[in-house]
Amino acid sequence: MNAPAEVLLAPELRRALIADLRAALPATAVLAEAEELHPYECDGLSAYRRLPAVAVLPESVEQVQAVLRVCREHGVPVVPRGAGTGLSGGALPLSNGVLLGLARFNRILAIDPDNRIARVQPGVRNLAISEAAAVHGLYYAPDPSSQIACSIGGNVAENSGGVHCLKYGLTVHNVLGIKMLTMDGELLELGGASLDGPGYDLLALMTGSEGLLGIVIEVTVRLLPKPERTQVLLAAYASVEQAGEAVAAIIANGIIPAGLEMMDNPAIRAAEDFVHAGYPVEAEAILLCELDGTNAEVSEAIMGVRELLLQSGATEVRTATDEAQRQKFWAGRKGAFPAVGRISPDYYCMDGTIPRQHLGRVLKRIAQLSGEYGLKVANVFHAGDGNLHPLILFDANREGELERAEAFGTAILDLCVAVGGTVTGEHGIGIEKLAPMCSQFGAAELEQFHALKAAFDPAGLLNPGKAVPTLHRCAEFGRMHVQGGELRFPELPRF
Amino acid sequence: MTDRTRELAEQVRQAGIQRTPLCIRGGGSKAFHGRNSQGEPLEMAGHAGVVSYEPTELVITARAGTPLTEIEALLAEHNQVLPFEPPHFGAGATLGGMLAAGLSGPRRPWSGSVRDAVLGVKILNGRGEPLGFGGQVMKNVAGYDVSRLMAGSLGTLGVILETSIKVLPRPAASLTLVQELDAARAARRVLDLGRQPLPLSGSLYHAGRLWLRLCGGEQGVAAARQSIGGEVVQVPVWQAVRDHALPFFQTESPLWRLSLPAAAPDPALPGDILTEWGGAQRWLVSDAAPEAIRTRVQALGGHATWFRGHPPDGAVFHPLPAPLLALHRAVKQALDPLGLFNPGRLYPEL
Ligand SMILES: Cc1cc2nc3c(=O)[nH]c(=O)nc-3n(C[C@H](O)[C@H](O)[C@H](O)COP(=O)(O)OP(=O)(O)OC[C@H]3O[C@@H](n4cnc5c(N)ncnc54)[C@H](O)[C@@H]3O)c2cc1C
């Protein structure tokens, strides 16, 4: 339902495109055979697959510029790709386009401990930065669960978060500068090694732009000193609402934990079966609360948090006694997606964010919807910042289940918008959430996004059809939300 | 406490029809900041009021004309603060002006900037259309981040109507230490401390004295005080440096803001220098030629803003390379196609 229409290049156009790319790049950098192209047919949203017309794997800025030039000359679209772990189809190839793989840009260019920055190429894996900085006692804070695989270029393009972003922020808060290429092949530097750059904050605009505004070819990230001590608490609750209230109580008491994660009963059970973390499987919800800082800071905070958890009705509060146990507590949470993957042939991960005060209400409604759609759901979420990841369980081999799962997911996202939240907290729109975008934004905002896109890429060749729906697409989706008595997109025909 | 969106939108549409530029005015506290701009005034002061504030959500939403003092007072009632400590530079400072100026105070390197704290905005674009971007939640990647684009745009991209800002609990304890050190040693000391996990929240060096601020829990601050050493100061300097009330800033000579990599060496420019932000923000009072200052600062990997004492039509902000300036023009065009808002305030071409 969501995938953009498949348009093939005419064979002679494709041949000419490949010939021009081969002329500009080393032989191993141009992939045109079907079997070479298969690894690039999808990203982490694997329900959607297609082969690109051709894939290229350049390894220098000049080579990327050459690719962009050839694409401009042929009027062919370009889809950038990092590690392909994206969950919204942002890196889904276009069958009439070039897939631009950045995996060969995999060098850490500099680690500068005094300035506490690292300069890296976009294909460098997220975790590799922290590994390289560790000798200096430093690390890169944003830690998506996919951090062993995902690339920093992809992180910038998605503005990725992680379990520690409550305290340390998202990618946008931890990137100081980028070098990028516009579709015109112009090399631009935004920000750098200082804390701000002159002019408009185009770095913020680029962060989370899903490959639609430019190609990120170098990233300067901020590094932080590794905390002296890290400690995690696990609290069990007899209801999800109570767990939600505990989160509010911690924050109301002036404590910002490094991480504050919640799982509901189905997620707890799946995770426990998978990693044997010792989770209380009878609990309706568990909270994981991580505190970090100096020894003194952690000692002080941990007492307070323990007290608050008990006051908020926790049936049990455990403190990890050593690093091994801390890792174990986290293993269940970090392995929640694959754990759910074991109990269901397929699952569909949603990513809405809501103001935390509505947590109980939203979860109740999700449970109702689960009954209505006849599909089970397990909930894991970044409770501290209200970012929900309901995992909808389905079987794609059963007629109509994928569609039902998607409809269920869309209903959840509409619910998030209705309570004042958003349809995506960290996974991006891609092709997946184009329809819900039409309920979150009005026609004027969507048009403004398109105008901004055109400022960077007037010909519309960079990752077209992703991230921002056209007004016609919204009309096709039939998503005419009536707000304040006014029909949205009144100027468009109804389908 | 009124919503004046309709009137403001009407004024923008009229300005569009007549092709008359507009000068957006909040409290006027930062009127000195940036280049001179000519146009009909668009007054934001009446468009004021807190729209929503739920302390446990760590978010406040208010209209642009709301006085910053009012916001800070309300947060204080709930033991919360704006973590980026925005400079007021005058009694009338408003929330919209704070965002448009994009300036942050002493805590910035440790707790983020204005731009980092922005979660959402409502704006009027150059067509007078009210638009909403971002929202009130911490994590939101739907659509391009137009909210943060507003930070530091000095009103040249749109009329900021309303904004949602992330707030933080006020630290339970706060303490300022001072030490006598020469410049080179102080710079080294600050870099070394920066590499350790300490609850730092401010650094200031001038004329042989280094001030450091610690913020956090009682015990955490007490322990860090032991390991850092120095004398406890009873009268903190942070608000005075934030609002340029220190004697250093009382000068007829040009004042420059140098944004540099924290470890960049002393730029060795003539004049007096005051260093903040662990080395990343340095204020320079100097009569040196603007060109010389800019060339030197750029060579060190930073950029220089002629903050005060510049000619009205002079180059205030660091010049942009031609391709980047072209992109700035295209972005301006996308939001304000008729060039109505604060023309020339940031760069003559915008
Ligand atoms: C098991 C699992 C767990 C995950 N957990 C998290 C999580 O905790 N938090 C989170 O935020 N995300 C998470 N994700 C999602 C995903 O890992 C992130 O979105 C990640 O940032 C994508 O990086 P990538 O290198 O794989 O990018 P890709 O998937 O290759 O691309 C993502 C998007 O970025 C664009 N892009 C990639 N590189 C560039 C570049 N150099 N220049 C311009 N555009 C580019 C692509 O066109 C595409 O639109 C998870 C995914 C999986 C599979």
PDB file of C-alpha atoms in Angstrom, chain B residues 175-262:
ATOM      1  CA  LEU B 175      28.644  25.967  43.582  1.00  0.00           C
ATOM      2  CA  THR B 176      31.216  28.302  42.060  1.00  0.00           C
ATOM      3  CA  LEU B 177      34.949  27.895  42.567  1.00  0.00           C
ATOM      4  CA  VAL B 178      37.650  30.389  41.685  1.00  0.00           C
ATOM      5  CA  GLN B 179      41.375  29.920  41.178  1.00  0.00           C
ATOM      6  CA  GLU B 180      44.280  32.182  40.175  1.00  0.00           C
ATOM      7  CA  LEU B 181      46.012  30.764  37.098  1.00  0.00           C
ATOM      8  CA  ASP B 182      47.817  32.093  34.062  1.00  0.00           C
ATOM      9  CA  ALA B 183      45.982  31.820  30.756  1.00  0.00           C
ATOM     10  CA  ALA B 184      47.849  28.829  29.371  1.00  0.00           C
ATOM     11  CA  ARG B 185      47.480  26.801  32.557  1.00  0.00           C
ATOM     12  CA  ALA B 186      43.828  27.716  32.902  1.00  0.00           C
ATOM     13  CA  ALA B 187      43.126  26.601  29.331  1.00  0.00           C
ATOM     14  CA  ARG B 188      44.899  23.301  29.964  1.00  0.00           C
ATOM     15  CA  ARG B 189      43.082  22.814  33.252  1.00  0.00           C
ATOM     16  CA  VAL B 190      39.669  23.347  31.707  1.00  0.00           C
ATOM     17  CA  LEU B 191      40.397  20.871  28.904  1.00  0.00           C
ATOM     18  CA  ASP B 192      41.618  18.263  31.377  1.00  0.00           C
ATOM     19  CA  LEU B 193      38.548  18.663  33.557  1.00  0.00           C
ATOM     20  CA  GLY B 194      36.355  18.479  30.488  1.00  0.00           C
ATOM     21  CA  ARG B 195      37.635  15.006  29.787  1.00  0.00           C
ATOM     22  CA  GLN B 196      36.505  13.788  33.177  1.00  0.00           C
ATOM     23  CA  PRO B 197      32.923  12.940  34.082  1.00  0.00           C
ATOM     24  CA  LEU B 198      32.357  15.894  36.413  1.00  0.00           C
ATOM     25  CA  PRO B 199      29.149  17.859  37.043  1.00  0.00           C
ATOM     26  CA  LEU B 200      30.564  21.036  35.415  1.00  0.00           C
ATOM     27  CA  SER B 201      28.105  23.689  34.279  1.00  0.00           C
ATOM     28  CA  GLY B 202      30.124  26.812  33.668  1.00  0.00           C
ATOM     29  CA  SER B 203      33.649  28.029  33.025  1.00  0.00           C
ATOM     30  CA  LEU B 204      34.944  31.566  32.809  1.00  0.00           C
ATOM     31  CA  TYR B 205      38.481  32.847  32.520  1.00  0.00           C
ATOM     32  CA  HIS B 206      39.585  36.450  32.552  1.00  0.00           C
ATOM     33  CA  ALA B 207      42.637  38.318  33.708  1.00  0.00           C
ATOM     34  CA  GLY B 208      44.292  35.550  35.677  1.00  0.00           C
ATOM     35  CA  ARG B 209      41.234  34.071  37.322  1.00  0.00           C
ATOM     36  CA  LEU B 210      39.371  30.911  36.474  1.00  0.00           C
ATOM     37  CA  TRP B 211      35.813  30.419  37.689  1.00  0.00           C
ATOM     38  CA  LEU B 212      34.184  27.003  37.485  1.00  0.00           C
ATOM     39  CA  ARG B 213      30.615  26.142  38.344  1.00  0.00           C
ATOM     40  CA  LEU B 214      29.372  22.761  39.512  1.00  0.00           C
ATOM     41  CA  CYS B 215      25.704  21.791  39.386  1.00  0.00           C
ATOM     42  CA  GLY B 216      23.908  18.641  40.434  1.00  0.00           C
ATOM     43  CA  GLY B 217      23.004  16.674  43.542  1.00  0.00           C
ATOM     44  CA  GLU B 218      24.401  17.796  46.918  1.00  0.00           C
ATOM     45  CA  GLN B 219      26.810  14.894  47.284  1.00  0.00           C
ATOM     46  CA  GLY B 220      27.900  14.891  43.660  1.00  0.00           C
ATOM     47  CA  VAL B 221      28.769  18.585  43.818  1.00  0.00           C
ATOM     48  CA  ALA B 222      30.522  18.219  47.177  1.00  0.00           C
ATOM     49  CA  ALA B 223      32.661  15.344  45.895  1.00  0.00           C
ATOM     50  CA  ALA B 224      33.570  17.200  42.709  1.00  0.00           C
ATOM     51  CA  ARG B 225      34.513  20.276  44.732  1.00  0.00           C
ATOM     52  CA  GLN B 226      37.045  18.189  46.610  1.00  0.00           C
ATOM     53  CA  SER B 227      38.643  16.867  43.462  1.00  0.00           C
ATOM     54  CA  ILE B 228      38.746  20.231  41.651  1.00  0.00           C
ATOM     55  CA  GLY B 229      39.863  22.504  44.469  1.00  0.00           C
ATOM     56  CA  GLY B 230      39.806  26.314  44.549  1.00  0.00           C
ATOM     57  CA  GLU B 231      37.936  28.790  46.661  1.00  0.00           C
ATOM     58  CA  VAL B 232      34.162  28.936  46.886  1.00  0.00           C
ATOM     59  CA  VAL B 233      32.775  32.230  45.577  1.00  0.00           C
ATOM     60  CA  GLN B 234      29.769  33.683  47.331  1.00  0.00           C
ATOM     61  CA  VAL B 235      28.712  36.084  44.568  1.00  0.00           C
ATOM     62  CA  PRO B 236      28.383  34.057  41.392  1.00  0.00           C
ATOM     63  CA  VAL B 237      29.443  35.693  38.149  1.00  0.00           C
ATOM     64  CA  TRP B 238      27.259  33.695  35.817  1.00  0.00           C
ATOM     65  CA  GLN B 239      24.326  36.016  35.363  1.00  0.00           C
ATOM     66  CA  ALA B 240      26.654  38.977  34.949  1.00  0.00           C
ATOM     67  CA  VAL B 241      28.631  37.283  32.211  1.00  0.00           C
ATOM     68  CA  ARG B 242      25.451  35.994  30.590  1.00  0.00           C
ATOM     69  CA  ASP B 243      24.018  39.496  30.274  1.00  0.00           C
ATOM     70  CA  HIS B 244      27.334  41.233  29.611  1.00  0.00           C
ATOM     71  CA  ALA B 245      27.103  43.160  32.860  1.00  0.00           C
ATOM     72  CA  LEU B 246      30.748  42.542  33.823  1.00  0.00           C
ATOM     73  CA  PRO B 247      33.107  45.539  33.544  1.00  0.00           C
ATOM     74  CA  PHE B 248      34.891  43.685  30.723  1.00  0.00           C
ATOM     75  CA  PHE B 249      31.897  44.329  28.493  1.00  0.00           C
ATOM     76  CA  GLN B 250      31.547  48.042  29.361  1.00  0.00           C
ATOM     77  CA  THR B 251      33.612  49.389  26.503  1.00  0.00           C
ATOM     78  CA  GLU B 252      33.438  51.685  23.509  1.00  0.00           C
ATOM     79  CA  SER B 253      35.667  49.381  21.489  1.00  0.00           C
ATOM     80  CA  PRO B 254      34.219  46.680  19.238  1.00  0.00           C
ATOM     81  CA  LEU B 255      33.132  43.487  20.983  1.00  0.00           C
ATOM     82  CA  TRP B 256      33.572  40.223  19.092  1.00  0.00           C
ATOM     83  CA  ARG B 257      32.163  36.802  19.807  1.00  0.00           C
ATOM     84  CA  LEU B 258      34.563  34.064  18.749  1.00  0.00           C
ATOM     85  CA  SER B 259      33.129  30.583  18.414  1.00  0.00           C
ATOM     86  CA  LEU B 260      36.108  28.217  18.434  1.00  0.00           C
ATOM     87  CA  PRO B 261      36.979  24.584  18.981  1.00  0.00           C
ATOM     88  CA  ALA B 262      37.421  24.335  22.744  1.00  0.00           C
TER      89      ALA B 262
END
